[in-house]
PDB file of C-alpha atoms and ligand atoms in Angstrom:
ATOM      1  CA  UNK G 173      13.773  20.206 -18.322  1.00  0.00           C
ATOM      2  CA  UNK G 174      12.997  21.516 -14.995  1.00  0.00           C
ATOM      3  CA  UNK G 175       9.701  20.257 -13.203  1.00  0.00           C
ATOM      4  CA  UNK G 176       8.596  20.376 -10.019  1.00  0.00           C
ATOM      5  CA  UNK G 177       5.384  17.951  -8.716  1.00  0.00           C
ATOM      6  CA  UNK G 178       3.483  19.675  -6.259  1.00  0.00           C
ATOM      7  CA  UNK G 179       0.618  17.001  -4.264  1.00  0.00           C
ATOM      8  CA  UNK G 180       0.142  15.934  -0.464  1.00  0.00           C
ATOM      9  CA  UNK G 181       1.497  12.823   0.548  1.00  0.00           C
ATOM     10  CA  UNK G 182       0.014  10.304  -0.262  1.00  0.00           C
ATOM     11  CA  UNK G 183      -0.894  10.939  -3.972  1.00  0.00           C
ATOM     12  CA  UNK G 184       1.598   8.648  -6.384  1.00  0.00           C
ATOM     13  CA  UNK G 185       4.542  11.172  -7.230  1.00  0.00           C
ATOM     14  CA  UNK G 186       7.047   9.162  -5.966  1.00  0.00           C
ATOM     15  CA  UNK G 187       5.498   6.301  -7.498  1.00  0.00           C
ATOM     16  CA  UNK G 188       5.067   8.180 -11.232  1.00  0.00           C
ATOM     17  CA  UNK G 189       8.325   9.864 -10.999  1.00  0.00           C
ATOM     18  CA  UNK G 190       9.887   6.809 -10.500  1.00  0.00           C
ATOM     19  CA  UNK G 191       8.260   5.762 -14.356  1.00  0.00           C
ATOM     20  CA  UNK G 192       9.073   8.848 -15.870  1.00  0.00           C
ATOM     21  CA  UNK G 193      12.712   8.688 -14.756  1.00  0.00           C
ATOM     22  CA  UNK G 194      13.150   5.673 -16.479  1.00  0.00           C
ATOM     23  CA  UNK G 195      11.796   6.982 -19.261  1.00  0.00           C
ATOM     24  CA  UNK G 196      13.005  10.065 -19.794  1.00  0.00           C
ATOM     25  CA  UNK G 197      16.108   9.271 -18.680  1.00  0.00           C
ATOM     26  CA  UNK G 198      15.939  12.135 -15.957  1.00  0.00           C
ATOM     27  CA  UNK G 199      16.751  12.477 -12.132  1.00  0.00           C
ATOM     28  CA  UNK G 200      14.635  11.968  -9.957  1.00  0.00           C
ATOM     29  CA  UNK G 201      16.065  14.264  -6.365  1.00  0.00           C
ATOM     30  CA  UNK G 202      14.151  13.286  -4.083  1.00  0.00           C
ATOM     31  CA  UNK G 203      14.107  14.986  -0.877  1.00  0.00           C
ATOM     32  CA  UNK G 204      12.377  12.625   1.281  1.00  0.00           C
ATOM     33  CA  UNK G 205      14.261   9.317  -0.277  1.00  0.00           C
ATOM     34  CA  UNK G 206      17.801  11.160   0.340  1.00  0.00           C
ATOM     35  CA  UNK G 207      17.114  12.177   4.323  1.00  0.00           C
ATOM     36  CA  UNK G 208      16.223   9.070   5.217  1.00  0.00           C
ATOM     37  CA  UNK G 209      19.289   6.805   2.831  1.00  0.00           C
ATOM     38  CA  UNK G 210      20.952   9.995   5.355  1.00  0.00           C
ATOM     39  CA  UNK G 211      19.068   8.301   8.417  1.00  0.00           C
ATOM     40  CA  UNK G 212      20.273   4.856   7.461  1.00  0.00           C
ATOM     41  CA  UNK G 213      24.329   5.560   6.765  1.00  0.00           C
ATOM     42  CA  UNK G 214      24.261   7.898  10.227  1.00  0.00           C
ATOM     43  CA  UNK G 215      25.621  10.562   8.513  1.00  0.00           C
ATOM     44  CA  UNK G 216      24.902  13.905  11.155  1.00  0.00           C
ATOM     45  CA  UNK G 217      22.005  15.461   8.349  1.00  0.00           C
ATOM     46  CA  UNK G 218      20.546  12.325   8.276  1.00  0.00           C
ATOM     47  CA  UNK G 219      20.910  12.601  12.895  1.00  0.00           C
ATOM     48  CA  UNK G 220      18.839  16.462  12.645  1.00  0.00           C
ATOM     49  CA  UNK G 221      16.805  15.037  10.558  1.00  0.00           C
ATOM     50  CA  UNK G 222      15.593  11.746  12.599  1.00  0.00           C
ATOM     51  CA  UNK G 223      12.814  13.490  15.218  1.00  0.00           C
ATOM     52  CA  UNK G 224      11.464  16.201  12.150  1.00  0.00           C
ATOM     53  CA  UNK G 225      10.774  13.239  10.167  1.00  0.00           C
ATOM     54  CA  UNK G 226       9.531  10.494  12.848  1.00  0.00           C
ATOM     55  CA  UNK G 227       7.182  13.071  14.127  1.00  0.00           C
ATOM     56  CA  UNK G 228       5.676  13.619   9.945  1.00  0.00           C
ATOM     57  CA  UNK G 229       7.672  17.930  10.609  1.00  0.00           C
ATOM     58  CA  UNK G 230       8.850  20.264   8.365  1.00  0.00           C
ATOM     59  CA  UNK G 231      13.071  19.633   8.545  1.00  0.00           C
ATOM     60  CA  UNK G 232      14.388  23.037   8.453  1.00  0.00           C
ATOM     61  CA  UNK G 233      15.382  24.719   4.883  1.00  0.00           C
ATOM     62  CA  UNK G 234      18.621  24.862   5.918  1.00  0.00           C
ATOM     63  CA  UNK G 235      19.148  21.417   6.719  1.00  0.00           C
ATOM     64  CA  UNK G 236      16.913  20.680   3.261  1.00  0.00           C
ATOM     65  CA  UNK G 237      18.765  23.366   0.713  1.00  0.00           C
ATOM     66  CA  UNK G 238      21.824  22.327   1.934  1.00  0.00           C
ATOM     67  CA  UNK G 239      21.367  18.915   1.173  1.00  0.00           C
ATOM     68  CA  UNK G 240      20.268  19.144  -1.974  1.00  0.00           C
ATOM     69  CA  UNK G 241      22.454  22.376  -3.026  1.00  0.00           C
ATOM     70  CA  UNK G 242      24.737  19.242  -2.304  1.00  0.00           C
ATOM     71  CA  UNK G 243      23.030  16.967  -4.811  1.00  0.00           C
ATOM     72  CA  UNK G 244      22.710  18.896  -7.483  1.00  0.00           C
ATOM     73  CA  UNK G 245      26.568  19.706  -7.214  1.00  0.00           C
ATOM     74  CA  UNK G 246      26.629  16.052  -8.849  1.00  0.00           C
ATOM     75  CA  UNK G 247      23.753  16.212 -11.675  1.00  0.00           C
ATOM     76  CA  UNK G 248      24.961  17.013 -14.780  1.00  0.00           C
ATOM     77  CA  UNK G 249      24.571  20.649 -15.725  1.00  0.00           C
ATOM     78  CA  UNK G 250      21.952  19.885 -18.668  1.00  0.00           C
ATOM     79  CA  UNK G 251      19.387  16.657 -17.258  1.00  0.00           C
ATOM     80  CA  UNK G 252      16.168  16.703 -16.375  1.00  0.00           C
ATOM     81  CA  UNK G 253      14.666  16.871 -13.258  1.00  0.00           C
ATOM     82  CA  UNK G 254      12.209  15.850 -11.070  1.00  0.00           C
ATOM     83  CA  UNK G 255      11.890  17.642  -8.179  1.00  0.00           C
ATOM     84  CA  UNK G 256      10.168  15.490  -5.525  1.00  0.00           C
ATOM     85  CA  UNK G 257       8.657  16.722  -1.811  1.00  0.00           C
ATOM     86  CA  UNK G 258      11.607  19.611  -3.194  1.00  0.00           C
ATOM     87  CA  UNK G 259      10.037  22.921  -2.764  1.00  0.00           C
ATOM     88  CA  UNK G 260       7.857  22.302   0.076  1.00  0.00           C
ATOM     89  CA  UNK G 261       8.362  26.086   1.575  1.00  0.00           C
ATOM     90  CA  UNK G 262       8.327  29.745  -0.389  1.00  0.00           C
ATOM     91  CA  UNK G 263      12.386  29.487   1.957  1.00  0.00           C
ATOM     92  CA  UNK G 264      12.520  26.639  -0.132  1.00  0.00           C
ATOM     93  CA  UNK G 265      11.224  27.600  -3.165  1.00  0.00           C
ATOM     94  CA  UNK G 266      12.995  30.710  -3.416  1.00  0.00           C
ATOM     95  CA  UNK G 267      16.314  28.783  -2.496  1.00  0.00           C
ATOM     96  CA  UNK G 268      15.962  26.701  -6.168  1.00  0.00           C
ATOM     97  CA  UNK G 269      15.002  29.398  -8.183  1.00  0.00           C
ATOM     98  CA  UNK G 270      18.588  31.767  -6.545  1.00  0.00           C
ATOM     99  CA  UNK G 271      20.376  27.884  -7.298  1.00  0.00           C
ATOM    100  CA  UNK G 272      18.830  27.740 -10.826  1.00  0.00           C
ATOM    101  CA  UNK G 273      19.376  30.838 -11.733  1.00  0.00           C
ATOM    102  CA  UNK G 274      23.169  30.714 -10.891  1.00  0.00           C
ATOM    103  CA  UNK G 275      23.395  27.778 -13.413  1.00  0.00           C
ATOM    104  CA  UNK G 276      21.786  29.507 -16.257  1.00  0.00           C
ATOM    105  CA  UNK G 277      17.789  27.335 -15.348  1.00  0.00           C
ATOM    106  CA  UNK G 278      14.274  28.052 -14.578  1.00  0.00           C
ATOM    107  CA  UNK G 279      11.375  25.290 -13.534  1.00  0.00           C
ATOM    108  CA  UNK G 280      10.207  24.141 -16.211  1.00  0.00           C
ATOM    109  CA  UNK G 281       6.671  23.903 -15.306  1.00  0.00           C
ATOM    110  CA  UNK G 282       4.843  22.612 -12.129  1.00  0.00           C
ATOM    111  CA  UNK G 283       2.667  20.195 -11.876  1.00  0.00           C
ATOM    112  CA  UNK G 284       0.105  19.209  -9.003  1.00  0.00           C
ATOM    113  CA  UNK G 285      -1.734  16.024  -8.571  1.00  0.00           C
ATOM    114  CA  UNK G 286      -4.855  16.246  -6.693  1.00  0.00           C
ATOM    115  CA  UNK G 287      -7.186  13.907  -5.013  1.00  0.00           C
ATOM    116  CA  UNK G 288      -9.457  13.357  -2.224  1.00  0.00           C
ATOM    117  CA  UNK G 289      -8.040  13.449   1.104  1.00  0.00           C
ATOM    118  CA  UNK G 290      -9.687   9.948   2.672  1.00  0.00           C
ATOM    119  CA  UNK G 291      -8.647   8.234  -0.636  1.00  0.00           C
ATOM    120  CA  UNK G 292      -4.677   9.989   0.860  1.00  0.00           C
ATOM    121  CA  UNK G 293      -5.482   8.507   3.589  1.00  0.00           C
ATOM    122  CA  UNK G 294      -6.064   4.845   2.596  1.00  0.00           C
ATOM    123  CA  UNK G 295      -2.911   4.629   0.854  1.00  0.00           C
ATOM    124  CA  UNK G 296      -0.652   5.606   2.845  1.00  0.00           C
ATOM    125  CA  UNK G 297      -1.987   2.704   5.210  1.00  0.00           C
ATOM    126  CA  UNK G 298      -1.823   0.319   2.402  1.00  0.00           C
ATOM    127  CA  UNK G 299       2.134   1.838   1.544  1.00  0.00           C
ATOM    128  CA  UNK G 300       4.823  -0.378   2.341  1.00  0.00           C
ATOM    129  CA  UNK G 301       8.721   0.753   0.851  1.00  0.00           C
ATOM    130  CA  UNK G 302      11.805  -0.659   0.034  1.00  0.00           C
ATOM    131  CA  UNK G 303      14.647   0.604   1.811  1.00  0.00           C
ATOM    132  CA  UNK G 304      16.439  -1.109  -0.283  1.00  0.00           C
ATOM    133  CA  UNK G 305      16.051  -0.324  -3.823  1.00  0.00           C
ATOM    134  CA  UNK G 306      13.132   2.012  -3.366  1.00  0.00           C
ATOM    135  CA  UNK G 307      10.370  -0.119  -5.394  1.00  0.00           C
ATOM    136  CA  UNK G 308       6.943   1.606  -3.215  1.00  0.00           C
ATOM    137  CA  UNK G 309       4.480  -0.947  -3.703  1.00  0.00           C
ATOM    138  CA  UNK G 310       1.004  -0.801  -2.346  1.00  0.00           C
ATOM    139  CA  UNK G 311      -1.049  -3.769  -0.241  1.00  0.00           C
ATOM    140  CA  UNK G 312      -4.507  -2.816  -1.942  1.00  0.00           C
ATOM    141  CA  UNK G 313      -3.595  -1.504  -5.536  1.00  0.00           C
ATOM    142  CA  UNK G 314       0.291  -2.776  -6.446  1.00  0.00           C
ATOM    143  CA  UNK G 315       1.151  -5.276  -4.447  1.00  0.00           C
ATOM    144  CA  UNK G 316       3.970  -7.846  -4.376  1.00  0.00           C
ATOM    145  CA  UNK G 317       4.087 -11.214  -6.146  1.00  0.00           C
ATOM    146  CA  UNK G 318       4.793 -12.323  -2.079  1.00  0.00           C
ATOM    147  CA  UNK G 319       4.178 -10.508   0.824  1.00  0.00           C
ATOM    148  CA  UNK G 320       6.255  -7.833   2.186  1.00  0.00           C
ATOM    149  CA  UNK G 321       8.753  -9.130  -0.184  1.00  0.00           C
ATOM    150  CA  UNK G 322      10.718  -6.877  -2.891  1.00  0.00           C
ATOM    151  CA  UNK G 323       9.842  -8.445  -6.209  1.00  0.00           C
ATOM    152  CA  UNK G 324      12.492  -6.142  -7.759  1.00  0.00           C
ATOM    153  CA  UNK G 325      15.386  -6.737  -5.832  1.00  0.00           C
ATOM    154  CA  UNK G 326      14.144  -9.802  -2.789  1.00  0.00           C
ATOM    155  CA  UNK G 327      15.035  -7.041  -0.357  1.00  0.00           C
ATOM    156  CA  UNK G 328      11.905  -7.100   2.855  1.00  0.00           C
ATOM    157  CA  UNK G 329       9.239  -3.962   2.291  1.00  0.00           C
ATOM    158  CA  UNK G 330       8.489  -1.693   5.092  1.00  0.00           C
ATOM    159  CA  UNK G 331       5.588   0.169   5.965  1.00  0.00           C
ATOM    160  CA  UNK G 332       7.328   3.840   7.321  1.00  0.00           C
ATOM    161  CA  UNK G 333       6.828   5.100  10.444  1.00  0.00           C
ATOM    162  CA  UNK G 334       5.050   7.752   9.151  1.00  0.00           C
ATOM    163  CA  UNK G 335       2.641   6.209   7.424  1.00  0.00           C
ATOM    164  CA  UNK G 336       0.973   6.186  10.756  1.00  0.00           C
ATOM    165  CA  UNK G 337      -2.027   7.800  11.100  1.00  0.00           C
ATOM    166  CA  UNK G 338      -1.924   9.500  13.402  1.00  0.00           C
ATOM    167  CA  UNK G 339       1.895  11.211  11.602  1.00  0.00           C
ATOM    168  CA  UNK G 340      -0.889  10.701   8.870  1.00  0.00           C
ATOM    169  CA  UNK G 341      -3.207  13.136   9.699  1.00  0.00           C
ATOM    170  CA  UNK G 342       0.340  16.350  11.057  1.00  0.00           C
ATOM    171  CA  UNK G 343       1.906  15.385   7.386  1.00  0.00           C
ATOM    172  CA  UNK G 344      -1.369  16.437   5.414  1.00  0.00           C
ATOM    173  CA  UNK G 345      -1.505  19.195   7.798  1.00  0.00           C
ATOM    174  CA  UNK G 346       1.557  21.062   7.054  1.00  0.00           C
ATOM    175  CA  UNK G 347       0.815  20.328   3.307  1.00  0.00           C
ATOM    176  CA  UNK G 348      -1.807  22.673   3.308  1.00  0.00           C
ATOM    177  CA  UNK G 349      -0.555  25.256   5.822  1.00  0.00           C
ATOM    178  CA  UNK G 350       3.427  25.304   3.744  1.00  0.00           C
ATOM    179  CA  UNK G 351       2.992  23.679   0.939  1.00  0.00           C
ATOM    180  CA  UNK G 352       0.083  23.899  -0.735  1.00  0.00           C
ATOM    181  CA  UNK G 353       0.205  27.706  -1.270  1.00  0.00           C
ATOM    182  CA  UNK G 354       3.607  27.190  -3.466  1.00  0.00           C
ATOM    183  CA  UNK G 355       1.032  27.124  -6.059  1.00  0.00           C
ATOM    184  CA  UNK G 356       0.314  30.523  -6.227  1.00  0.00           C
ATOM    185  CA  UNK G 357       3.854  31.086  -5.314  1.00  0.00           C
ATOM    186  CA  UNK G 358       4.641  29.837  -8.877  1.00  0.00           C
ATOM    187  CA  UNK G 359       1.604  30.712 -10.863  1.00  0.00           C
ATOM    188  CA  UNK G 360       3.098  34.508 -10.084  1.00  0.00           C
ATOM    189  CA  UNK G 361       5.754  33.173 -11.000  1.00  0.00           C
ATOM    190  CA  UNK G 362       5.064  32.999 -13.945  1.00  0.00           C
ATOM    191  CA  UNK G 363       6.013  29.422 -14.359  1.00  0.00           C
ATOM    192  CA  UNK G 364       3.733  27.051 -16.746  1.00  0.00           C
ATOM    193  CA  UNK G 365       1.219  24.643 -14.506  1.00  0.00           C
ATOM    194  CA  UNK G 366      -0.597  21.498 -15.152  1.00  0.00           C
ATOM    195  CA  UNK G 367      -2.374  19.973 -13.294  1.00  0.00           C
ATOM    196  CA  UNK G 368      -2.951  15.591 -12.410  1.00  0.00           C
ATOM    197  CA  UNK G 369      -6.070  13.872 -10.864  1.00  0.00           C
ATOM    198  CA  UNK G 370      -4.138  11.189  -9.110  1.00  0.00           C
ATOM    199  CA  UNK G 371      -7.705   9.652  -7.651  1.00  0.00           C
ATOM    200  CA  UNK G 372      -7.857   7.423 -11.291  1.00  0.00           C
ATOM    201  CA  UNK G 373      -6.020   3.679 -11.773  1.00  0.00           C
ATOM    202  CA  UNK G 374      -1.651   4.159 -11.410  1.00  0.00           C
ATOM    203  CA  UNK G 375      -1.352   4.029 -15.179  1.00  0.00           C
ATOM    204  CA  UNK G 376      -4.050   7.030 -16.773  1.00  0.00           C
ATOM    205  CA  UNK G 377      -2.341   9.249 -14.060  1.00  0.00           C
ATOM    206  CA  UNK G 378       0.850   8.067 -15.784  1.00  0.00           C
ATOM    207  CA  UNK G 379      -0.574   9.145 -19.202  1.00  0.00           C
ATOM    208  CA  UNK G 380      -2.058  12.375 -17.877  1.00  0.00           C
ATOM    209  CA  UNK G 381       1.981  12.781 -15.888  1.00  0.00           C
ATOM    210  CA  UNK G 382       3.232  13.143 -19.352  1.00  0.00           C
ATOM    211  CA  UNK G 383       1.326  14.295 -21.397  1.00  0.00           C
ATOM    212  CA  UNK G 384       1.276  17.531 -18.710  1.00  0.00           C
ATOM    213  CA  UNK G 385       5.053  17.693 -18.837  1.00  0.00           C
ATOM    214  CA  UNK G 386       5.106  16.889 -22.954  1.00  0.00           C
ATOM    215  CA  UNK G 387       6.206  13.701 -23.117  1.00  0.00           C
ATOM    216  CA  UNK G 388       3.290  11.653 -25.438  1.00  0.00           C
ATOM    217  CA  UNK G 389       2.923   8.354 -23.918  1.00  0.00           C
TER     218      UNK G 389
HETATM  219  P1  AMP P 171       8.287  12.925   2.153  1.00  0.00           P
HETATM  220  O1  AMP P 171       9.060  11.347   1.125  1.00  0.00           O
HETATM  221  O2  AMP P 171       8.788  12.729   0.582  1.00  0.00           O
HETATM  222  O3  AMP P 171       7.128  11.872   2.075  1.00  0.00           O
HETATM  223  O4  AMP P 171       9.146  13.396   3.421  1.00  0.00           O
HETATM  224  C1  AMP P 171       9.653  12.183   4.051  1.00  0.00           C
HETATM  225  C2  AMP P 171       9.969  12.924   5.280  1.00  0.00           C
HETATM  226  O5  AMP P 171      10.923  13.489   5.384  1.00  0.00           O
HETATM  227  C3  AMP P 171       8.538  14.363   5.797  1.00  0.00           C
HETATM  228  O6  AMP P 171       7.431  14.317   6.516  1.00  0.00           O
HETATM  229  C4  AMP P 171       9.470  15.620   5.826  1.00  0.00           C
HETATM  230  O7  AMP P 171      10.345  15.554   8.005  1.00  0.00           O
HETATM  231  C5  AMP P 171      10.440  15.066   5.590  1.00  0.00           C
HETATM  232  N1  AMP P 171      10.690  15.468   4.469  1.00  0.00           N
HETATM  233  C6  AMP P 171      11.061  15.719   2.991  1.00  0.00           C
HETATM  234  N2  AMP P 171      10.778  16.481   1.824  1.00  0.00           N
HETATM  235  C7  AMP P 171      11.290  17.838   2.798  1.00  0.00           C
HETATM  236  C8  AMP P 171      11.470  18.413   2.448  1.00  0.00           C
HETATM  237  N3  AMP P 171      11.427  19.533   0.981  1.00  0.00           N
HETATM  238  N4  AMP P 171      11.624  19.744   3.504  1.00  0.00           N
HETATM  239  C9  AMP P 171      11.313  19.844   4.568  1.00  0.00           C
HETATM  240  N5  AMP P 171      11.352  17.873   5.113  1.00  0.00           N
HETATM  241  C10 AMP P 171      11.862  17.098   4.383  1.00  0.00           C
END
């Protein structure tokens, strides 16, 4: 099963994807995480991506598609795959279809996470990430046991620089301009489309998400 997760920054896709990944044994492919890892490792891609990311802009499609293709080559052809933060543009969606066709696969379901904008802004300002293990916390709704310290690996938590209010506004704008149109792209391409209300308690969102992809919880 190949699942595309669509939804604006802060809607909780990453948290939900990590949970489903553990439950159904899937590959969680987050292009944001791959790019942050490339930056930490100081690779050419990381260097090329950093200015775009810091400004809240999209990294160019050709870099993203090359990165995803390379990452896919290490994933077994029959693995369940959850795509989080990719595709973000029509060119990426077309590139994804081409890559999947070449391995006789397709997008099986597209899950659209929805929440009002003021909730997204609030969540992003409280979001804290562990750069070491990828765990995500929120100072209001899901704080770590000790402030600033990851429960899982004791890493020091960070507030992503692109979660600052001015950059957040740009990221939300870009989502509306370039990524929201993918809902009609997938509708026109006959994909199964499911909507999940993400402004509910995290366990309720997960219940709806799991049921949308056909996993009973
Ligand atoms: P995310 O963690 O998904 O919010 O991504 C963080 C940042 O990485 C985004 O604001 C973009 O700058 C960049 N990025 C991640 N995925 C993509 C993508 N599919 N296309 C373009 N830029 C991306």
